[in-house]
Amino acid sequence: MRYIEILDTTLRDGEQTPGVRFSLSHKIETAKQLERLGVDAIEAGFPAASKEDAEAVSAIAREVRGCSIQALARCTKSDIDAAAEALRDAEDPIIHVFLATSPVHLSYKLKITEDEAIARIGEAVRYAKSLCKTVQFSPEDATRSDRDFLCLAVKTAIAAGADIINVPDTVGYSVPEEFADLISYLLKNAEGLSEKKLSVHCHNDLGLAVANSICAVRAGAIRIECAVNGIGERAGNASLEEIVMALRVRRDFNACDTRINSREILRTSRMVSSFAGYDVALNKAIVGQNAFAHESGIHQHGMMENRCTYEIMDPEDIGADKSTMVLGKLSGRHAYSERLETLGYALDPKGVDATFARFKEIAAKKVAVTDSDIRAIVNEYLDGIEGKYWIDTFQIQSGNHMKAMALVSLKAGDEIFTESAPGEGPIDAAFNTINRIAGADDVHLESYNLKAVTEGADALGEVKVKISSDRGAFTGRGVSADVIKASIKAYVNAINKWTRAGK
Ligand code: KIV
Ligand code: ZN
């Protein structure tokens, strides 16, 4: 049995999902949960990309133990310096340098020759190695690169000190047999590779990322880069939960497994989904709400006789245990903080107090406070602590014979800003008013989504908004039993992210 290493790139490639921006506290909570999940390495960010990215990598490097922490860098001295600095406190740091090797990237994106690319790879890997004991090199767009040139790039990186070679299918172009063949070809022809760690990083543009990763492992790769819920650039990365369960359930065929504690999968998936503001499809393999649901009478009958008729894994193996202790208005802080832990959150005492107070407010209005409600409460708290603006008061007037008008006051530190504005309805008026306060004249509302977090008439309403401007796209989320309040919270949350990006 071979053990395959899992590198999770949710916080780096996953954050490249359009509209997804994790806050610092989201990243720290996620990294701690990934540690509990048992990943071998976490790619925590791209420190040269922004001050926030560098801070997040440093914080994770300081706080997370028991797995390697990796940071991304282009082949430039300043990127590599930023990665090395951010990883300073990591127990087992890895600098990950990359350079594209395909003709289309060399000519149109980098505008350099193959010789120049080889020189850059050698120089960058050598420099990274002088600052960090483990260096990974990725030839970006490997699957559309000339195979002999790819071998030369890999050989150059190894000669300069690379310990891990990661082969990316950057645009999700490859198909399983072909990708496996590329891995075998590289192992045979790229000098020195068979003594190094061979990793793969597959994108999902053709829906083949998981299949390509598994086939690569069968061809000799020993490490897979993937992301929780398959999030990532465009159609995303190979999904961590699918890879882990495909290897575990089909150990008989693949003769491979990982060291992942699969019972942490569902918890991790739900945490990432709520931090990313990105719902998992109902029919998503392993973690979708329907992954273990049986609809037809024939299937239900089979399941009652023997669950193996229609289930190839036990829901408990991914942490979907059936015990649901219901919290309500009589629950105390102890039971509440235990539930936080069960859901995978490691809030400090201030965070527990703040969210417990909100829990009590909600419990006073609802029969039972569910796990989804608690996730929403924690999210709102973590979203809020890094925000500039907080809601102070709001008043909205609207009716069928009048233009809606909003009056909103937001707190920023010790100051209170008040504005009013009209709109095409109460929510539009509130958003226009918030734009006035924040000076967000060029911000557009791209999407607005309202849903009940849980079932029942007393469910909390969750609003998700997506706004955009030339600073990029930002999502925001707000939860309340009052739809207008949830909308204002969501919008302020998105505006806070927009404000941070303008610093
Ligand atoms: O998809 C890709 O090629 C990447 C590299 C940086 C590894 O994300
Ligand atoms: Zn990628």
Short mmCIF file of C-alpha atoms and ligand atoms in Angstrom, two decimals:
data_model
loop_
_atom_site.label_atom_id
_atom_site.label_comp_id
_atom_site.label_asym_id
_atom_site.label_seq_id
_atom_site.Cartn_x
_atom_site.Cartn_y
_atom_site.Cartn_z
CA MET A 1 0.00 0.00 0.00
CA ARG A 2 1.45 3.40 -1.01
CA TYR A 3 0.52 6.50 0.99
CA ILE A 4 -0.19 9.48 -1.25
CA GLU A 5 0.49 12.95 0.13
CA ILE A 6 -2.26 15.54 -0.02
CA LEU A 7 -1.42 19.21 -0.48
CA ASP A 8 -4.44 21.41 0.02
CA THR A 9 -4.48 24.63 -2.02
CA THR A 10 -7.92 25.90 -0.94
CA LEU A 11 -6.36 29.04 0.54
CA ARG A 12 -4.28 29.82 -2.55
CA ASP A 13 -5.74 28.44 -5.80
CA GLY A 14 -9.13 28.08 -4.08
CA GLU A 15 -9.12 31.78 -3.31
CA GLN A 16 -8.68 32.43 -7.02
CA THR A 17 -12.32 31.34 -7.46
CA PRO A 18 -14.11 34.36 -8.93
CA GLY A 19 -15.74 36.36 -6.11
CA VAL A 20 -14.14 34.36 -3.27
CA ARG A 21 -12.04 36.31 -0.78
CA PHE A 22 -11.22 34.78 2.58
CA SER A 23 -10.51 37.12 5.47
CA LEU A 24 -7.48 36.53 7.70
CA SER A 25 -9.58 34.84 10.37
CA HIS A 26 -11.30 32.64 7.76
CA LYS A 27 -7.86 31.54 6.59
CA ILE A 28 -6.60 30.75 10.08
CA GLU A 29 -9.74 28.80 11.01
CA THR A 30 -9.58 26.89 7.71
CA ALA A 31 -5.89 26.07 8.12
CA LYS A 32 -6.51 24.71 11.62
CA GLN A 33 -9.34 22.57 10.30
CA LEU A 34 -7.11 21.31 7.46
CA GLU A 35 -4.56 20.33 10.09
CA ARG A 36 -7.27 18.30 11.89
CA LEU A 37 -8.26 16.78 8.55
CA GLY A 38 -4.69 15.51 8.34
CA VAL A 39 -3.40 17.07 5.12
CA ASP A 40 0.33 16.69 4.56
CA ALA A 41 0.78 20.26 3.35
CA ILE A 42 -1.18 23.50 3.08
CA GLU A 43 -0.51 26.03 0.34
CA ALA A 44 -1.36 29.08 2.42
CA GLY A 45 -1.08 31.84 -0.17
CA PHE A 46 0.95 33.92 -2.60
CA PRO A 47 2.79 36.42 -0.35
CA ALA A 48 3.96 38.72 -3.17
CA ALA A 49 0.37 39.19 -4.34
CA SER A 50 -0.68 41.47 -1.47
CA LYS A 51 0.11 42.51 2.09
CA GLU A 52 -2.98 40.56 3.25
CA ASP A 53 -1.74 37.38 1.54
CA ALA A 54 1.70 37.74 3.16
CA GLU A 55 0.12 38.31 6.59
CA ALA A 56 -2.12 35.27 6.20
CA VAL A 57 0.81 33.00 5.23
CA SER A 58 2.83 34.30 8.21
CA ALA A 59 -0.04 33.74 10.63
CA ILE A 60 -0.66 30.21 9.37
CA ALA A 61 3.09 29.46 9.44
CA ARG A 62 3.12 30.57 13.09
CA GLU A 63 -0.05 28.86 14.25
CA VAL A 64 -0.32 25.60 12.36
CA ARG A 65 1.88 22.65 13.27
CA GLY A 66 1.99 19.08 12.08
CA CYS A 67 1.98 19.73 8.33
CA SER A 68 4.15 21.59 5.81
CA ILE A 69 3.20 25.16 4.92
CA GLN A 70 3.81 26.17 1.33
CA ALA A 71 3.89 29.64 -0.27
CA LEU A 72 3.75 30.45 -3.97
CA ALA A 73 6.29 32.63 -5.83
CA ARG A 74 6.98 33.53 -9.45
CA CYS A 75 10.57 33.14 -10.61
CA THR A 76 11.62 36.56 -9.32
CA LYS A 77 13.85 37.51 -6.42
CA SER A 78 11.20 39.75 -4.82
CA ASP A 79 8.51 37.03 -4.94
CA ILE A 80 10.88 34.46 -3.46
CA ASP A 81 11.98 36.90 -0.72
CA ALA A 82 8.33 37.57 0.14
CA ALA A 83 7.59 33.82 0.34
CA ALA A 84 10.67 33.12 2.49
CA GLU A 85 9.83 35.97 4.85
CA ALA A 86 6.18 34.88 5.22
CA LEU A 87 7.26 31.29 5.94
CA ARG A 88 9.86 32.32 8.54
CA ASP A 89 8.05 30.71 11.50
CA ALA A 90 6.84 27.58 9.72
CA GLU A 91 7.82 24.19 11.17
CA ASP A 92 8.31 22.74 7.70
CA PRO A 93 8.27 25.50 5.04
CA ILE A 94 8.14 24.98 1.28
CA ILE A 95 8.72 27.69 -1.33
CA HIS A 96 6.80 26.87 -4.50
CA VAL A 97 8.23 28.58 -7.59
CA PHE A 98 6.57 28.30 -10.97
CA LEU A 99 7.21 29.31 -14.54
CA ALA A 100 5.17 28.47 -17.61
CA THR A 101 6.76 26.13 -20.15
CA SER A 102 4.15 25.92 -22.92
CA PRO A 103 4.74 27.73 -26.25
CA VAL A 104 1.56 29.78 -25.86
CA HIS A 105 2.54 31.04 -22.39
CA LEU A 106 6.19 31.63 -23.34
CA SER A 107 5.33 33.70 -26.44
CA TYR A 108 2.21 35.57 -25.38
CA LYS A 109 2.32 35.86 -21.60
CA LEU A 110 6.01 35.85 -20.65
CA LYS A 111 7.37 36.92 -24.07
CA ILE A 112 10.62 35.02 -23.51
CA THR A 113 12.48 32.28 -25.38
CA GLU A 114 12.89 28.70 -24.15
CA ASP A 115 16.55 29.45 -23.30
CA GLU A 116 15.52 32.43 -21.20
CA ALA A 117 12.92 30.29 -19.42
CA ILE A 118 15.53 27.65 -18.55
CA ALA A 119 17.90 30.31 -17.22
CA ARG A 120 15.11 31.81 -15.06
CA ILE A 121 14.10 28.43 -13.65
CA GLY A 122 17.69 27.57 -12.66
CA GLU A 123 18.30 30.96 -11.06
CA ALA A 124 15.00 31.10 -9.18
CA VAL A 125 15.14 27.56 -7.79
CA ARG A 126 18.77 28.06 -6.71
CA TYR A 127 17.86 31.30 -4.95
CA ALA A 128 14.78 29.78 -3.28
CA LYS A 129 16.90 26.84 -2.11
CA SER A 130 19.38 29.24 -0.50
CA LEU A 131 16.49 30.57 1.66
CA CYS A 132 14.38 27.48 2.35
CA LYS A 133 15.15 23.82 2.95
CA THR A 134 12.39 22.54 0.66
CA VAL A 135 11.64 23.95 -2.78
CA GLN A 136 8.91 22.90 -5.19
CA PHE A 137 9.00 23.78 -8.88
CA SER A 138 5.95 23.76 -11.19
CA PRO A 139 6.23 24.04 -14.98
CA GLU A 140 2.93 25.88 -15.47
CA ASP A 141 0.76 24.61 -18.35
CA ALA A 142 2.87 21.43 -18.42
CA THR A 143 0.22 19.50 -20.37
CA ARG A 144 0.46 21.86 -23.35
CA SER A 145 4.27 21.98 -23.25
CA ASP A 146 6.64 20.16 -25.56
CA ARG A 147 7.64 16.97 -23.71
CA ASP A 148 11.37 17.28 -24.35
CA PHE A 149 11.39 20.90 -23.27
CA LEU A 150 9.39 19.93 -20.18
CA CYS A 151 12.04 17.31 -19.32
CA LEU A 152 14.75 19.96 -19.69
CA ALA A 153 12.85 22.37 -17.41
CA VAL A 154 12.37 19.66 -14.77
CA LYS A 155 16.01 18.55 -14.99
CA THR A 156 17.14 22.19 -14.62
CA ALA A 157 14.97 22.70 -11.54
CA ILE A 158 16.28 19.49 -9.97
CA ALA A 159 19.90 20.38 -10.71
CA ALA A 160 19.27 23.78 -9.03
CA GLY A 161 17.99 22.05 -5.88
CA ALA A 162 14.23 21.43 -6.31
CA ASP A 163 12.94 18.71 -3.98
CA ILE A 164 9.41 18.47 -5.35
CA ILE A 165 8.33 18.68 -8.99
CA ASN A 166 4.67 19.49 -9.42
CA VAL A 167 3.11 18.88 -12.84
CA PRO A 168 0.14 21.19 -13.41
CA ASP A 169 -2.63 20.63 -15.90
CA THR A 170 -3.20 24.38 -15.62
CA VAL A 171 -6.08 24.65 -18.06
CA GLY A 172 -7.65 21.24 -17.40
CA TYR A 173 -6.84 20.14 -20.94
CA SER A 174 -5.54 16.64 -20.42
CA VAL A 175 -7.48 13.37 -20.33
CA PRO A 176 -6.68 10.55 -17.89
CA GLU A 177 -4.72 8.13 -20.07
CA GLU A 178 -2.74 10.93 -21.66
CA PHE A 179 -1.92 12.53 -18.28
CA ALA A 180 -0.81 9.19 -16.86
CA ASP A 181 1.37 8.73 -19.93
CA LEU A 182 2.94 12.16 -19.40
CA ILE A 183 3.78 11.24 -15.80
CA SER A 184 5.39 7.95 -16.90
CA TYR A 185 7.28 9.79 -19.65
CA LEU A 186 8.65 12.36 -17.21
CA LEU A 187 9.65 9.70 -14.68
CA LYS A 188 11.53 7.86 -17.41
CA ASN A 189 13.09 10.84 -19.23
CA ALA A 190 13.52 13.78 -16.84
CA GLU A 191 16.92 13.24 -15.27
CA GLY A 192 16.84 12.97 -11.47
CA LEU A 193 13.02 12.98 -11.20
CA SER A 194 12.65 9.42 -9.96
CA GLU A 195 14.61 10.39 -6.80
CA LYS A 196 12.39 13.42 -6.12
CA LYS A 197 8.79 13.85 -5.00
CA LEU A 198 6.47 13.97 -8.01
CA SER A 199 3.27 15.92 -7.47
CA VAL A 200 0.30 16.79 -9.72
CA HIS A 201 -2.07 19.75 -9.82
CA CYS A 202 -5.12 19.32 -12.05
CA HIS A 203 -7.80 21.80 -13.05
CA ASN A 204 -11.33 20.79 -13.83
CA ASP A 205 -12.18 22.53 -17.11
CA LEU A 206 -13.32 19.26 -18.68
CA GLY A 207 -14.53 17.76 -15.41
CA LEU A 208 -11.51 15.41 -15.37
CA ALA A 209 -9.37 16.85 -12.58
CA VAL A 210 -10.00 14.03 -10.10
CA ALA A 211 -9.70 11.29 -12.74
CA ASN A 212 -6.45 12.81 -14.04
CA SER A 213 -5.02 13.02 -10.50
CA ILE A 214 -5.89 9.39 -9.71
CA CYS A 215 -4.42 8.18 -13.00
CA ALA A 216 -1.25 10.18 -12.32
CA VAL A 217 -0.89 8.43 -8.97
CA ARG A 218 -1.29 5.08 -10.67
CA ALA A 219 1.52 6.13 -13.02
CA GLY A 220 3.88 7.01 -10.15
CA ALA A 221 3.00 10.45 -8.73
CA ILE A 222 3.15 10.49 -4.93
CA ARG A 223 1.50 13.77 -4.10
CA ILE A 224 -1.74 15.43 -5.20
CA GLU A 225 -2.57 19.12 -5.00
CA CYS A 226 -6.30 19.69 -4.55
CA ALA A 227 -8.87 21.96 -2.92
CA VAL A 228 -11.83 21.45 -0.61
CA ASN A 229 -15.11 21.35 -2.57
CA GLY A 230 -12.99 21.57 -5.74
CA ILE A 231 -12.87 25.37 -5.62
CA GLY A 232 -10.23 27.24 -7.64
CA GLU A 233 -9.54 29.21 -10.79
CA ARG A 234 -12.34 28.87 -13.44
CA ALA A 235 -13.94 25.39 -13.10
CA GLY A 236 -11.78 24.76 -10.06
CA ASN A 237 -9.17 22.30 -8.86
CA ALA A 238 -9.38 18.58 -8.23
CA SER A 239 -11.69 18.16 -5.28
CA LEU A 240 -9.94 16.97 -2.10
CA GLU A 241 -12.88 14.96 -0.77
CA GLU A 242 -13.38 13.11 -4.06
CA ILE A 243 -9.70 12.21 -4.32
CA VAL A 244 -9.48 11.02 -0.74
CA MET A 245 -12.61 8.88 -0.95
CA ALA A 246 -11.82 7.54 -4.43
CA LEU A 247 -8.46 6.32 -3.14
CA ARG A 248 -9.94 4.96 0.10
CA VAL A 249 -13.03 3.24 -1.31
CA ARG A 250 -11.04 1.77 -4.23
CA ARG A 251 -7.90 0.84 -2.30
CA ASP A 252 -8.42 -2.65 -3.72
CA PHE A 253 -7.86 -1.35 -7.26
CA ASN A 254 -5.42 1.54 -6.77
CA ALA A 255 -3.33 0.02 -3.95
CA CYS A 256 -3.01 3.54 -2.54
CA ASP A 257 -4.45 5.52 0.34
CA THR A 258 -3.90 8.87 2.08
CA ARG A 259 -3.42 9.74 5.74
CA ILE A 260 -6.51 11.94 5.75
CA ASN A 261 -8.95 11.53 8.62
CA SER A 262 -11.99 11.18 6.40
CA ARG A 263 -14.39 11.76 9.30
CA GLU A 264 -13.36 15.43 9.17
CA ILE A 265 -14.36 15.80 5.51
CA LEU A 266 -17.92 17.04 5.86
CA ARG A 267 -17.01 19.51 8.61
CA THR A 268 -14.20 20.91 6.45
CA SER A 269 -16.41 21.11 3.37
CA ARG A 270 -19.15 22.99 5.24
CA MET A 271 -16.65 25.38 6.81
CA VAL A 272 -15.04 26.23 3.48
CA SER A 273 -18.39 26.56 1.79
CA SER A 274 -19.64 29.04 4.36
CA PHE A 275 -16.40 31.08 4.44
CA ALA A 276 -16.27 31.17 0.65
CA GLY A 277 -19.97 32.03 0.37
CA TYR A 278 -20.07 29.30 -2.23
CA ASP A 279 -22.74 26.61 -2.00
CA VAL A 280 -21.86 23.03 -2.84
CA ALA A 281 -24.15 21.58 -5.54
CA LEU A 282 -26.82 19.28 -4.11
CA ASN A 283 -25.53 16.38 -6.21
CA LYS A 284 -21.82 17.04 -5.57
CA ALA A 285 -20.02 13.74 -4.95
CA ILE A 286 -19.21 12.96 -1.30
CA VAL A 287 -20.32 16.27 0.29
CA GLY A 288 -23.47 17.31 -1.60
CA GLN A 289 -26.71 17.20 0.35
CA ASN A 290 -27.98 14.39 -1.92
CA ALA A 291 -24.79 12.32 -1.89
CA PHE A 292 -26.39 9.80 0.47
CA ALA A 293 -30.08 10.46 -0.25
CA HIS A 294 -32.23 7.74 -1.79
CA GLU A 295 -35.37 8.75 -3.63
CA SER A 296 -36.84 5.88 -5.61
CA GLY A 297 -38.91 3.17 -3.96
CA ILE A 298 -36.70 0.41 -5.37
CA HIS A 299 -33.59 2.05 -3.92
CA GLN A 300 -35.24 2.67 -0.56
CA HIS A 301 -36.35 -0.93 -0.40
CA GLY A 302 -32.81 -2.12 -1.24
CA MET A 303 -31.33 0.15 1.42
CA MET A 304 -33.70 -1.21 4.06
CA GLU A 305 -32.58 -4.75 3.26
CA ASN A 306 -28.88 -3.92 3.10
CA ARG A 307 -27.27 -0.48 2.66
CA CYS A 308 -24.55 -1.95 0.42
CA THR A 309 -27.17 -2.28 -2.31
CA TYR A 310 -26.95 1.41 -3.13
CA GLU A 311 -24.16 2.88 -0.98
CA ILE A 312 -20.46 2.32 -1.60
CA MET A 313 -19.38 4.16 1.53
CA ASP A 314 -20.81 4.77 4.95
CA PRO A 315 -21.90 8.40 5.48
CA GLU A 316 -20.21 8.19 8.88
CA ASP A 317 -16.86 7.71 7.11
CA ILE A 318 -17.00 11.31 5.96
CA GLY A 319 -18.23 12.56 9.33
CA ALA A 320 -21.95 12.65 8.63
CA ASP A 321 -22.91 11.23 11.99
CA LYS A 322 -26.51 11.06 12.91
CA SER A 323 -26.30 12.42 16.43
CA THR A 324 -27.81 15.87 16.42
CA MET A 325 -28.12 17.41 19.80
CA VAL A 326 -30.44 20.36 19.36
CA LEU A 327 -29.44 23.66 20.94
CA GLY A 328 -32.12 26.09 22.00
CA LYS A 329 -32.89 28.99 24.29
CA LEU A 330 -32.06 27.02 27.43
CA SER A 331 -28.62 25.91 26.21
CA GLY A 332 -25.68 27.35 28.12
CA ARG A 333 -22.27 28.62 27.08
CA HIS A 334 -20.68 25.24 27.78
CA ALA A 335 -22.97 23.31 25.42
CA TYR A 336 -22.63 26.08 22.86
CA SER A 337 -18.82 26.13 22.93
CA GLU A 338 -18.73 22.33 22.71
CA ARG A 339 -20.88 22.56 19.57
CA LEU A 340 -18.48 25.15 18.14
CA GLU A 341 -15.63 22.69 18.64
CA THR A 342 -17.65 19.88 17.08
CA LEU A 343 -18.18 22.06 14.03
CA GLY A 344 -14.43 22.60 13.80
CA TYR A 345 -14.19 26.22 14.97
CA ALA A 346 -11.36 27.26 17.27
CA LEU A 347 -12.54 30.74 18.32
CA ASP A 348 -10.74 32.58 21.12
CA PRO A 349 -12.77 33.31 24.32
CA LYS A 350 -13.74 36.76 22.97
CA GLY A 351 -15.09 35.14 19.82
CA VAL A 352 -16.98 32.53 21.82
CA ASP A 353 -18.55 35.26 24.01
CA ALA A 354 -19.53 37.43 21.05
CA THR A 355 -21.06 34.60 19.06
CA PHE A 356 -22.74 33.13 22.16
CA ALA A 357 -24.51 36.46 22.73
CA ARG A 358 -25.78 36.36 19.14
CA PHE A 359 -26.75 32.69 19.57
CA LYS A 360 -28.87 33.64 22.60
CA GLU A 361 -30.61 36.40 20.62
CA ILE A 362 -31.48 33.93 17.88
CA ALA A 363 -32.42 31.13 20.28
CA ALA A 364 -34.96 33.48 21.85
CA LYS A 365 -36.73 33.67 18.48
CA LYS A 366 -36.29 30.13 17.16
CA VAL A 367 -37.44 26.75 18.42
CA ALA A 368 -34.07 25.14 17.71
CA VAL A 369 -30.74 26.59 16.63
CA THR A 370 -29.22 24.26 14.05
CA ASP A 371 -25.61 23.71 12.97
CA SER A 372 -26.27 25.81 9.86
CA ASP A 373 -27.47 28.67 12.06
CA ILE A 374 -24.31 28.41 14.17
CA ARG A 375 -22.10 28.40 11.07
CA ALA A 376 -23.91 31.51 9.91
CA ILE A 377 -23.39 33.21 13.30
CA VAL A 378 -19.64 32.41 13.32
CA ASN A 379 -19.28 33.56 9.75
CA GLU A 380 -20.92 36.83 10.44
CA TYR A 381 -18.67 37.39 13.44
CA LEU A 382 -15.46 36.53 11.55
CA ASP A 383 -16.54 38.62 8.55
CA GLY A 384 -17.26 41.54 10.86
CA ILE A 385 -14.10 41.67 12.99
CA GLU A 386 -11.93 42.77 10.09
CA GLY A 387 -14.46 45.21 8.64
CA LYS A 388 -14.24 49.00 8.71
CA TYR A 389 -17.99 49.66 8.89
CA TRP A 390 -20.56 48.33 11.32
CA ILE A 391 -24.30 48.91 11.19
CA ASP A 392 -25.43 51.41 13.78
CA THR A 393 -29.06 52.12 12.80
CA PHE A 394 -31.24 52.04 9.71
CA GLN A 395 -34.73 53.18 8.76
CA ILE A 396 -36.47 52.43 5.50
CA GLN A 397 -39.67 53.86 4.07
CA SER A 398 -41.36 52.23 1.16
CA GLY A 399 -44.83 51.71 -0.23
CA ASN A 400 -46.71 51.13 -3.48
CA HIS A 401 -47.26 54.88 -4.11
CA MET A 402 -43.90 56.27 -3.07
CA LYS A 403 -40.22 56.01 -3.93
CA ALA A 404 -38.34 53.99 -1.31
CA MET A 405 -36.04 56.01 0.94
CA ALA A 406 -33.36 54.74 3.33
CA LEU A 407 -31.60 56.42 6.21
CA VAL A 408 -28.54 54.46 7.36
CA SER A 409 -25.90 55.13 10.02
CA LEU A 410 -22.68 53.14 9.95
CA LYS A 411 -20.00 53.13 12.63
CA ALA A 412 -16.32 53.21 11.67
CA GLY A 413 -14.15 53.20 14.79
CA ASP A 414 -15.48 56.01 17.00
CA GLU A 415 -17.16 57.88 14.17
CA ILE A 416 -20.72 57.55 12.94
CA PHE A 417 -21.60 58.30 9.31
CA THR A 418 -25.20 58.94 8.34
CA GLU A 419 -26.63 59.30 4.83
CA SER A 420 -29.91 58.86 3.05
CA ALA A 421 -30.74 57.92 -0.52
CA PRO A 422 -33.72 56.87 -2.64
CA GLY A 423 -33.95 53.58 -4.52
CA GLU A 424 -36.14 51.29 -6.62
CA GLY A 425 -37.32 49.51 -3.48
CA PRO A 426 -36.21 49.29 0.15
CA ILE A 427 -33.12 47.18 -0.49
CA ASP A 428 -31.89 49.26 -3.42
CA ALA A 429 -32.37 52.42 -1.32
CA ALA A 430 -30.35 50.92 1.55
CA PHE A 431 -27.53 49.84 -0.78
CA ASN A 432 -27.42 53.28 -2.45
CA THR A 433 -27.13 54.88 0.98
CA ILE A 434 -24.27 52.59 2.00
CA ASN A 435 -22.47 53.43 -1.28
CA ARG A 436 -22.77 57.13 -0.39
CA ILE A 437 -21.26 56.57 3.04
CA ALA A 438 -18.35 54.48 1.71
CA GLY A 439 -17.75 56.67 -1.37
CA ALA A 440 -18.41 53.58 -3.48
CA ASP A 441 -19.86 55.41 -6.50
CA ASP A 442 -18.46 52.98 -9.08
CA VAL A 443 -19.63 49.83 -7.26
CA HIS A 444 -22.26 47.73 -9.07
CA LEU A 445 -24.46 45.06 -7.57
CA GLU A 446 -23.81 41.95 -9.66
CA SER A 447 -26.05 39.53 -7.85
CA TYR A 448 -28.38 39.30 -4.89
CA ASN A 449 -29.47 36.02 -3.43
CA LEU A 450 -31.82 35.32 -0.54
CA LYS A 451 -32.47 31.93 1.00
CA ALA A 452 -33.62 30.43 4.25
CA VAL A 453 -30.64 28.91 6.07
CA THR A 454 -32.83 26.24 7.58
CA GLU A 455 -36.33 24.89 7.10
CA GLY A 456 -39.39 26.21 8.88
CA ALA A 457 -41.21 29.48 9.34
CA ASP A 458 -38.69 30.62 11.96
CA ALA A 459 -35.66 30.04 9.70
CA LEU A 460 -32.94 32.64 9.47
CA GLY A 461 -32.73 34.38 6.11
CA GLU A 462 -29.28 34.41 4.53
CA VAL A 463 -28.54 37.06 1.92
CA LYS A 464 -25.51 36.84 -0.37
CA VAL A 465 -24.52 39.74 -2.56
CA LYS A 466 -21.78 40.12 -5.13
CA ILE A 467 -20.53 43.59 -5.98
CA SER A 468 -17.90 44.66 -8.47
CA SER A 469 -15.81 47.68 -9.41
CA ASP A 470 -12.39 48.14 -10.96
CA ARG A 471 -10.96 46.80 -7.66
CA GLY A 472 -12.48 43.38 -8.49
CA ALA A 473 -15.48 41.36 -7.35
CA PHE A 474 -16.42 40.93 -3.69
CA THR A 475 -19.06 38.80 -2.04
CA GLY A 476 -20.83 39.58 1.20
CA ARG A 477 -23.19 37.66 3.40
CA GLY A 478 -25.64 38.58 6.13
CA VAL A 479 -27.97 36.56 8.29
CA SER A 480 -31.04 37.68 10.17
CA ALA A 481 -34.64 36.75 10.71
CA ASP A 482 -35.36 40.17 9.09
CA VAL A 483 -34.68 40.11 5.36
CA ILE A 484 -33.84 43.83 5.09
CA LYS A 485 -31.40 43.59 7.97
CA ALA A 486 -29.77 40.50 6.43
CA SER A 487 -29.46 42.42 3.12
CA ILE A 488 -27.83 45.44 4.76
CA LYS A 489 -25.43 43.20 6.69
CA ALA A 490 -24.47 41.39 3.49
CA TYR A 491 -23.89 44.62 1.61
CA VAL A 492 -21.81 46.16 4.41
CA ASN A 493 -19.77 42.95 4.51
CA ALA A 494 -19.03 43.20 0.78
CA ILE A 495 -18.28 46.94 1.03
CA ASN A 496 -15.81 46.21 3.84
CA LYS A 497 -13.94 43.81 1.53
CA TRP A 498 -14.04 46.42 -1.25
CA THR A 499 -12.66 49.03 1.19
CA ARG A 500 -9.79 46.71 2.22
CA ALA A 501 -8.87 46.08 -1.41
CA GLY A 502 -8.51 49.83 -2.03
CA LYS A 503 -5.91 50.35 0.69
O1 KIV B 1 -2.71 25.80 -12.24
C1 KIV B 1 -1.49 26.05 -12.11
O2 KIV B 1 -0.69 25.86 -13.00
C2 KIV B 1 -1.06 26.62 -10.84
C3 KIV B 1 0.40 26.69 -10.62
C4 KIV B 1 0.82 27.90 -9.88
C5 KIV B 1 0.86 25.42 -9.97
O3 KIV B 1 -1.88 26.93 -9.99
ZN ZN B 2 -3.85 25.98 -10.39
#
